[in-house]
Short mmCIF file of C-alpha atoms and ligand atoms in Angstrom, two decimals:
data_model
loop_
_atom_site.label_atom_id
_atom_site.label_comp_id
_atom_site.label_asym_id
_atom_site.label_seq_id
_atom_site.Cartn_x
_atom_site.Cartn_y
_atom_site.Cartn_z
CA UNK A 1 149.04 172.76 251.71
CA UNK A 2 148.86 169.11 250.70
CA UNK A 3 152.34 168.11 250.53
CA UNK A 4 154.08 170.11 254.18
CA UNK A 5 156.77 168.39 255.11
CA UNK A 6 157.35 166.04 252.18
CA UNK A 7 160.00 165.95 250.02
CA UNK A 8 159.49 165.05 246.29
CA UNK A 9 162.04 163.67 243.53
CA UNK A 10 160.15 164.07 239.91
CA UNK A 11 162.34 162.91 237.27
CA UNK A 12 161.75 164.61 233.65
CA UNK A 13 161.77 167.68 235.73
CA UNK A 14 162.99 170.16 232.97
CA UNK A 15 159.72 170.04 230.57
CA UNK A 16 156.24 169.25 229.84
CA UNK A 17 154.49 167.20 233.15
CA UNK A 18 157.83 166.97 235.17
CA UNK A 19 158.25 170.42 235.02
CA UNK A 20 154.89 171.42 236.02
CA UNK A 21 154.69 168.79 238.82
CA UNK A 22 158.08 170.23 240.27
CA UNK A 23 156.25 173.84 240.92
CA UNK A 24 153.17 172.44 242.26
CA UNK A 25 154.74 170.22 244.87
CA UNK A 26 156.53 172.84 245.77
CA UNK A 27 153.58 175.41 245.64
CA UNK A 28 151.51 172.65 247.99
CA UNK A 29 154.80 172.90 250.08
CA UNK A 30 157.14 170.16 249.31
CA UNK A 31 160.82 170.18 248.57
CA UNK A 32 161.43 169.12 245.98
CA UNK A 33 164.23 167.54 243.48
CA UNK A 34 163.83 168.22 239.99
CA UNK A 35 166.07 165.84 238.11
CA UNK A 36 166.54 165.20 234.23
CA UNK A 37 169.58 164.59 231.90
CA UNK A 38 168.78 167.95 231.14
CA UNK A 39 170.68 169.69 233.92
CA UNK A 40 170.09 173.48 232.52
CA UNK A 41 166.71 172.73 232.28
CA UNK A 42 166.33 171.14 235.47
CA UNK A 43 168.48 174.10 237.19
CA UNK A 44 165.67 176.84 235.57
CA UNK A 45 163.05 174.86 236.91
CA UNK A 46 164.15 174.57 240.56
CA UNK A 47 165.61 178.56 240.94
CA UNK A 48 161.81 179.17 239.68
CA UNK A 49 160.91 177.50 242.69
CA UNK A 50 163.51 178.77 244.79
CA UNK A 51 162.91 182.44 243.37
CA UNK A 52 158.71 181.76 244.20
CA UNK A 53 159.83 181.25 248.25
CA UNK A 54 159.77 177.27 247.78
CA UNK A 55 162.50 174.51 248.24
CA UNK A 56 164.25 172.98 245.36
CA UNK A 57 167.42 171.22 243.80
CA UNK A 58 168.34 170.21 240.62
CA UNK A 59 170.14 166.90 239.89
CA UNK A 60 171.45 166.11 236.69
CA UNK A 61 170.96 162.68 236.01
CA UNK A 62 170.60 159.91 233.11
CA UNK A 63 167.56 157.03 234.70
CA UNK A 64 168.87 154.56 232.27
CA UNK A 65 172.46 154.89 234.23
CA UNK A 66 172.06 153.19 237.46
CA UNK A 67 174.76 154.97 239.15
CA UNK A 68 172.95 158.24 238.48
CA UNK A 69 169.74 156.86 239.97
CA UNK A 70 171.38 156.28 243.30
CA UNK A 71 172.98 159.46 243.00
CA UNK A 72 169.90 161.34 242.92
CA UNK A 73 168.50 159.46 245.54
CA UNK A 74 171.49 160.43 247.23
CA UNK A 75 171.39 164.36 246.57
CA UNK A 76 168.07 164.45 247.28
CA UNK A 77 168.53 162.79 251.08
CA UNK A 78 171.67 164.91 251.79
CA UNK A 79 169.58 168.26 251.00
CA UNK A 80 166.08 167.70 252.85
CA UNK A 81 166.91 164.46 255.20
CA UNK A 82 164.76 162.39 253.56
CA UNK A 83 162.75 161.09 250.39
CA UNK A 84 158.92 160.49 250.89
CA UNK A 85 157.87 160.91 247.19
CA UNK A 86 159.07 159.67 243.85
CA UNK A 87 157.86 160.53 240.49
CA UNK A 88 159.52 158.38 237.95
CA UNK A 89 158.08 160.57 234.97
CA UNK A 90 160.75 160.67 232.08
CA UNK A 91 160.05 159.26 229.15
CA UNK A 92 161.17 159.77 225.53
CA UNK A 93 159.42 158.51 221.83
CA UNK A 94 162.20 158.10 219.62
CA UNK A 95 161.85 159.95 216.07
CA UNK A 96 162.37 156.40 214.65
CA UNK A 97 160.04 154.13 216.32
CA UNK A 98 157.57 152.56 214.34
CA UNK A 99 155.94 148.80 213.79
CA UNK A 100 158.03 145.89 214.34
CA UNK A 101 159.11 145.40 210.69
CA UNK A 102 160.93 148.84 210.31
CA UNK A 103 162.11 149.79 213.91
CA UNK A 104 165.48 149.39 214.46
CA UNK A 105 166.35 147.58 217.20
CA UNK A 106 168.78 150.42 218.63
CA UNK A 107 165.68 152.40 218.70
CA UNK A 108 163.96 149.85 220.72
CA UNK A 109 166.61 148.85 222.91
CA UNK A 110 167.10 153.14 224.09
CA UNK A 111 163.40 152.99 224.43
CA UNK A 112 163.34 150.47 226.85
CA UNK A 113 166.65 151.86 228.64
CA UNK A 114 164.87 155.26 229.44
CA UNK A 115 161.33 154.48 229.84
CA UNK A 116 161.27 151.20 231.55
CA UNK A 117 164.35 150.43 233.05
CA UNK A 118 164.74 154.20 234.16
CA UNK A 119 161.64 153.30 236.11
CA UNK A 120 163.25 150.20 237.44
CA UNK A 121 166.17 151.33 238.62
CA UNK A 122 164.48 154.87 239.72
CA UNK A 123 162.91 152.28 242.55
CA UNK A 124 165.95 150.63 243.09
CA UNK A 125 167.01 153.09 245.17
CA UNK A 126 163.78 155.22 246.02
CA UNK A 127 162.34 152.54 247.82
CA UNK A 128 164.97 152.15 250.38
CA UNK A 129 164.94 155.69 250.84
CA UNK A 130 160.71 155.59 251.39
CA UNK A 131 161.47 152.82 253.63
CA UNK A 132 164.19 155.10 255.84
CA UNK A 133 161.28 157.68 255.63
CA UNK A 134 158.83 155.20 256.94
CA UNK A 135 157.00 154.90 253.77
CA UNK A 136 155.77 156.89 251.13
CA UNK A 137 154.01 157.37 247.33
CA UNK A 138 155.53 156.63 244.11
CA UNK A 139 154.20 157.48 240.92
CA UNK A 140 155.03 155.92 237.27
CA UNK A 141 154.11 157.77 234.12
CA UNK A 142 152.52 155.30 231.90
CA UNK A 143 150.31 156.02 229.13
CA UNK A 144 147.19 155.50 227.49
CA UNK A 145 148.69 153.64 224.99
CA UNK A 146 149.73 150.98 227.73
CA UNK A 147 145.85 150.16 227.37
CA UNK A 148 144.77 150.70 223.53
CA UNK A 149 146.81 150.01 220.07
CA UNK A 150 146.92 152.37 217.48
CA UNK A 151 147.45 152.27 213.68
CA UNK A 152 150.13 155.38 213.98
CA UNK A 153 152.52 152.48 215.46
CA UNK A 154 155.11 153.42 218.23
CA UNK A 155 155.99 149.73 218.80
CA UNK A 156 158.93 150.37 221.21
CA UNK A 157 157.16 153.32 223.32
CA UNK A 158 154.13 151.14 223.18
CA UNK A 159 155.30 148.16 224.47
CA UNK A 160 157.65 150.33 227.20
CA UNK A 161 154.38 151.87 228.46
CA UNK A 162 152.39 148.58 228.96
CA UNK A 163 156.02 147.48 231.10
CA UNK A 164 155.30 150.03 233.29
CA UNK A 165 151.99 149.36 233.76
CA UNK A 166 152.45 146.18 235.06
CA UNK A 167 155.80 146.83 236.75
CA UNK A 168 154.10 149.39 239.07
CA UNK A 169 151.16 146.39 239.83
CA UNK A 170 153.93 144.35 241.08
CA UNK A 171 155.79 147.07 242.89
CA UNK A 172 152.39 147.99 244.73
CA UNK A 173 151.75 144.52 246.02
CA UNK A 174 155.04 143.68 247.27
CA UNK A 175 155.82 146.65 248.99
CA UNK A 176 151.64 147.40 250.36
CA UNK A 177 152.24 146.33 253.92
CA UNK A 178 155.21 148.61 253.87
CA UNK A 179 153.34 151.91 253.99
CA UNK A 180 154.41 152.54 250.25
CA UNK A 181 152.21 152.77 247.55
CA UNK A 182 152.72 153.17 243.88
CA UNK A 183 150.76 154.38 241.43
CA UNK A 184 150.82 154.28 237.26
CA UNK A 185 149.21 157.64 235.77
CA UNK A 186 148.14 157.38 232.32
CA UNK A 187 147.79 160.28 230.80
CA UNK A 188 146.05 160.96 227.49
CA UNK A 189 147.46 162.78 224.35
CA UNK A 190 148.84 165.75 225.82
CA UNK A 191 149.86 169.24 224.35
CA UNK A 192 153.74 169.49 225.32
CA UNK A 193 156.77 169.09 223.51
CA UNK A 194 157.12 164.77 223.22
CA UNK A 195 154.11 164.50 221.26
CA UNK A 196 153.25 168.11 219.38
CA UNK A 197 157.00 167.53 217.48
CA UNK A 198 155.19 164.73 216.20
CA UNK A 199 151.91 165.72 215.68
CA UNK A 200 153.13 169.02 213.79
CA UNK A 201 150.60 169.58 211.16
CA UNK A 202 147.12 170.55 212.00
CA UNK A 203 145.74 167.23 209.83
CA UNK A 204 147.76 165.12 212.26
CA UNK A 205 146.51 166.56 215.04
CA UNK A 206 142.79 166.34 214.40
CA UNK A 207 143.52 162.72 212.89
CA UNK A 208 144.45 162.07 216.72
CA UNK A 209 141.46 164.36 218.18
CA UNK A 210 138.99 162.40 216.67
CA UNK A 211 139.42 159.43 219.49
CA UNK A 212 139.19 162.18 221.99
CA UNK A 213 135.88 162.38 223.41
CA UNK A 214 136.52 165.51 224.99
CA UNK A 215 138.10 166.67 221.87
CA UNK A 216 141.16 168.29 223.05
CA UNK A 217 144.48 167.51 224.02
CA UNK A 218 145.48 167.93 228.00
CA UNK A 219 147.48 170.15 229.39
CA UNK A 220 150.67 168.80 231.13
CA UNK A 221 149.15 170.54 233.91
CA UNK A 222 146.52 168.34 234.35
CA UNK A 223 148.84 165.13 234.67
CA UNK A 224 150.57 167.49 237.60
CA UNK A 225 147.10 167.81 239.35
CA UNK A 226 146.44 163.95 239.07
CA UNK A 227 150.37 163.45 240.25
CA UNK A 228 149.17 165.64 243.03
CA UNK A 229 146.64 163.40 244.28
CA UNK A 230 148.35 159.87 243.89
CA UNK A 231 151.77 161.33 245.70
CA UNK A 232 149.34 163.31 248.75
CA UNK A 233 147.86 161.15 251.55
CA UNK A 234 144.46 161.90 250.06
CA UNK A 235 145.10 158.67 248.05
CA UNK A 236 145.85 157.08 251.39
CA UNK A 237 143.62 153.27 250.18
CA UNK A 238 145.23 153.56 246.22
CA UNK A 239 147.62 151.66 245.06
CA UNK A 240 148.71 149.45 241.99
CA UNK A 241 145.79 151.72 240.41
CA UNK A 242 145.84 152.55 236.81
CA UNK A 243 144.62 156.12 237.12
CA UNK A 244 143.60 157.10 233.88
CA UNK A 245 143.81 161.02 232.88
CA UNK A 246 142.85 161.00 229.41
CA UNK A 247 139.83 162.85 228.01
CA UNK A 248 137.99 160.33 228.29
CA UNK A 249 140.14 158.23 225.23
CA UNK A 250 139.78 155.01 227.14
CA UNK A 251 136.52 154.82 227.58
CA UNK A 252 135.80 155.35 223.83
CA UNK A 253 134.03 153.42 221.38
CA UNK A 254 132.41 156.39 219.20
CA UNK A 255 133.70 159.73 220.00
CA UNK A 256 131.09 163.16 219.31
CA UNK A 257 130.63 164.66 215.94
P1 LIG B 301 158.66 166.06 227.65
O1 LIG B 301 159.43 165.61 226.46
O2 LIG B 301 158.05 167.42 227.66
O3 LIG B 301 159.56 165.89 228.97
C1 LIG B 301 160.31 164.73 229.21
C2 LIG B 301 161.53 165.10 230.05
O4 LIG B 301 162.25 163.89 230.32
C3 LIG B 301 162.50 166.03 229.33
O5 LIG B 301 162.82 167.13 230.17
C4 LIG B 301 163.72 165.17 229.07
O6 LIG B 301 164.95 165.89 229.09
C5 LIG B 301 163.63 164.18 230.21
N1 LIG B 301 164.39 162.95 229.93
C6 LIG B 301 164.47 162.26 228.76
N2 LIG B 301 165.31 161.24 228.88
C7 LIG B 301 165.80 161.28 230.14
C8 LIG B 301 166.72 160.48 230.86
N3 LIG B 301 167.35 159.44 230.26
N4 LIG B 301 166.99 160.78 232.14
C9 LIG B 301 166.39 161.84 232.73
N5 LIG B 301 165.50 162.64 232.11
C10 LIG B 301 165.21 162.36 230.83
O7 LIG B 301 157.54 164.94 227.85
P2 LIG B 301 156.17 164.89 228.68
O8 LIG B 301 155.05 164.97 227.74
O9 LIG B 301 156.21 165.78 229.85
O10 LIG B 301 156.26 163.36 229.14
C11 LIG B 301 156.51 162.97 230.44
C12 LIG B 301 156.08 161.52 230.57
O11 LIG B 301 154.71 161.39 230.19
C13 LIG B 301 156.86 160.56 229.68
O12 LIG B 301 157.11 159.37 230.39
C14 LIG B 301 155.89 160.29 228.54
O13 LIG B 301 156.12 159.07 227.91
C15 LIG B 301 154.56 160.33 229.27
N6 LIG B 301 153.39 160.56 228.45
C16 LIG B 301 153.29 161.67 227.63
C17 LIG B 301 152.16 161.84 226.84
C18 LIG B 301 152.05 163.01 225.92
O14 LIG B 301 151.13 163.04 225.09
N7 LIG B 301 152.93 163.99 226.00
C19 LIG B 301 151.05 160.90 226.86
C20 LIG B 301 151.24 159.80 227.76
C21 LIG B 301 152.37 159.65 228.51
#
């Protein structure tokens, strides 16, 4: 087991890559806090754990409130003694996000509230709690759009990835000689709920498949498996990495017929 003895808070916990990172954790023996705004959600996903012999809470929580962040933080210490792990993975794309001429600024301001300064304040009070623990791993979910534009604009999400990005650079060098390393993953077009409500005709879809040299979408899954690695000691030397799990979308010029 790669994780005995850790314990893991994974925010977004109720779908799509939270979800699935919650039951691996806890399947490579963390325990783990699953945490979204979606408390019923997060709830199923931790009595699956519980119900599979593992360890698991849920905390309801908003990342854009700062008061919740602490209180997860908080939940999570008073139920395992301790925090060694953080995945700040929640993330939304707002229905109405587009360029910069037609986005409303409402839409760009709840953006940033969730995806960036979630992630902000998310370390605001994980980090002293790594620091209790003597160190630890966080992880960011980025994107691949934090590296490459696109001409199906999501200028808010865009521009909230790319924060993240270099948020989690600046969070890895200040707190290296601390024992605590942090990570962005960037994962590729995936197959769960955010994007496929987007993406809901089959045209769309291949439109986006075309820049996919593997020529699939990945599997949230996947982005656990990667999550796996960057939170484990395994990826004891990593940190401020951008660890690209995409398909191969980034390296790209001219995809395969
Ligand atoms: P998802 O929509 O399946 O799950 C996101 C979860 O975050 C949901 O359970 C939702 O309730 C929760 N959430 C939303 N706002 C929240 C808040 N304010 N506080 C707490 N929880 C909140 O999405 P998915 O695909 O699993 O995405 C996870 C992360 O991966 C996001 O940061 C997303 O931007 C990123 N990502 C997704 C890609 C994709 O193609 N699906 C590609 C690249 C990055």
């Amino acid at each position: 087991m790669r994780l005995r003895q850790k314990t893991a808070l994974v925010t977004g916990a109720a779908s799509g890559i939270g979800k699935e990172t919650c039951v691996l954790f806890a399947k490579e023996g963390a325990n783990v806090a699953c945490v979204d705004v979606n408390g019923d959600g997060a709830q199923a996903v931790a009595d699956a754990i519980t119900a599979d012999g593992g360890r698991a809470i849920a905390v309801t929580a908003d990342v854009s409130k700062d008061a919740d962040c602490a209180r997860m933080v908080e939940e999570t210490e008073a139920a395992f003694g301790g925090l060694h792990i953080a995945f700040n993975n929640a993330g939304i794309m707002d229905s109405g996000d587009d360029d910069a001429v037609t986005t409303e600024e409402a839409v760009f301001d709840r953006t940033y509230a969730i995806n960036v300064k979630g992630v902000f304040l998310g370390c605001k009070y994980e980090i002293p709690a790594l620091r209790r623990a003597g160190g630890g791993s966080i992880v960011n979910t980025a994107s691949f759009v934090a590296l490459l534009g696109s001409a199906t604009p999501q200028i808010a999400y865009t521009a909230s990835k790319g924060a993240v990005l270099s948020m989690t650079r600046e969070l890895a060098v200040i707190h290296a000689r601390e024992d605590i390393r942090v990570n962005a993953l960037c994962p590729g077009p995936l197959k769960t709920e955010l994007l496929m409500k987007f993406l809901d005709t089959e045209e769309k879809k291949q439109r986006r498949l075309v820049h996919v040299p593997m020529g699939r979408f990945g599997e949230a899954s996947e982005m656990a498996r990667a999550a796996l690695y960057l939170a484990s000691d395994e990826a004891s030397y990593l940190t401020g990495a951008t660890f690209s799990v995409d398909g191969g979308i980034t390296a790209a010029y001219v995809t395969p017929e």
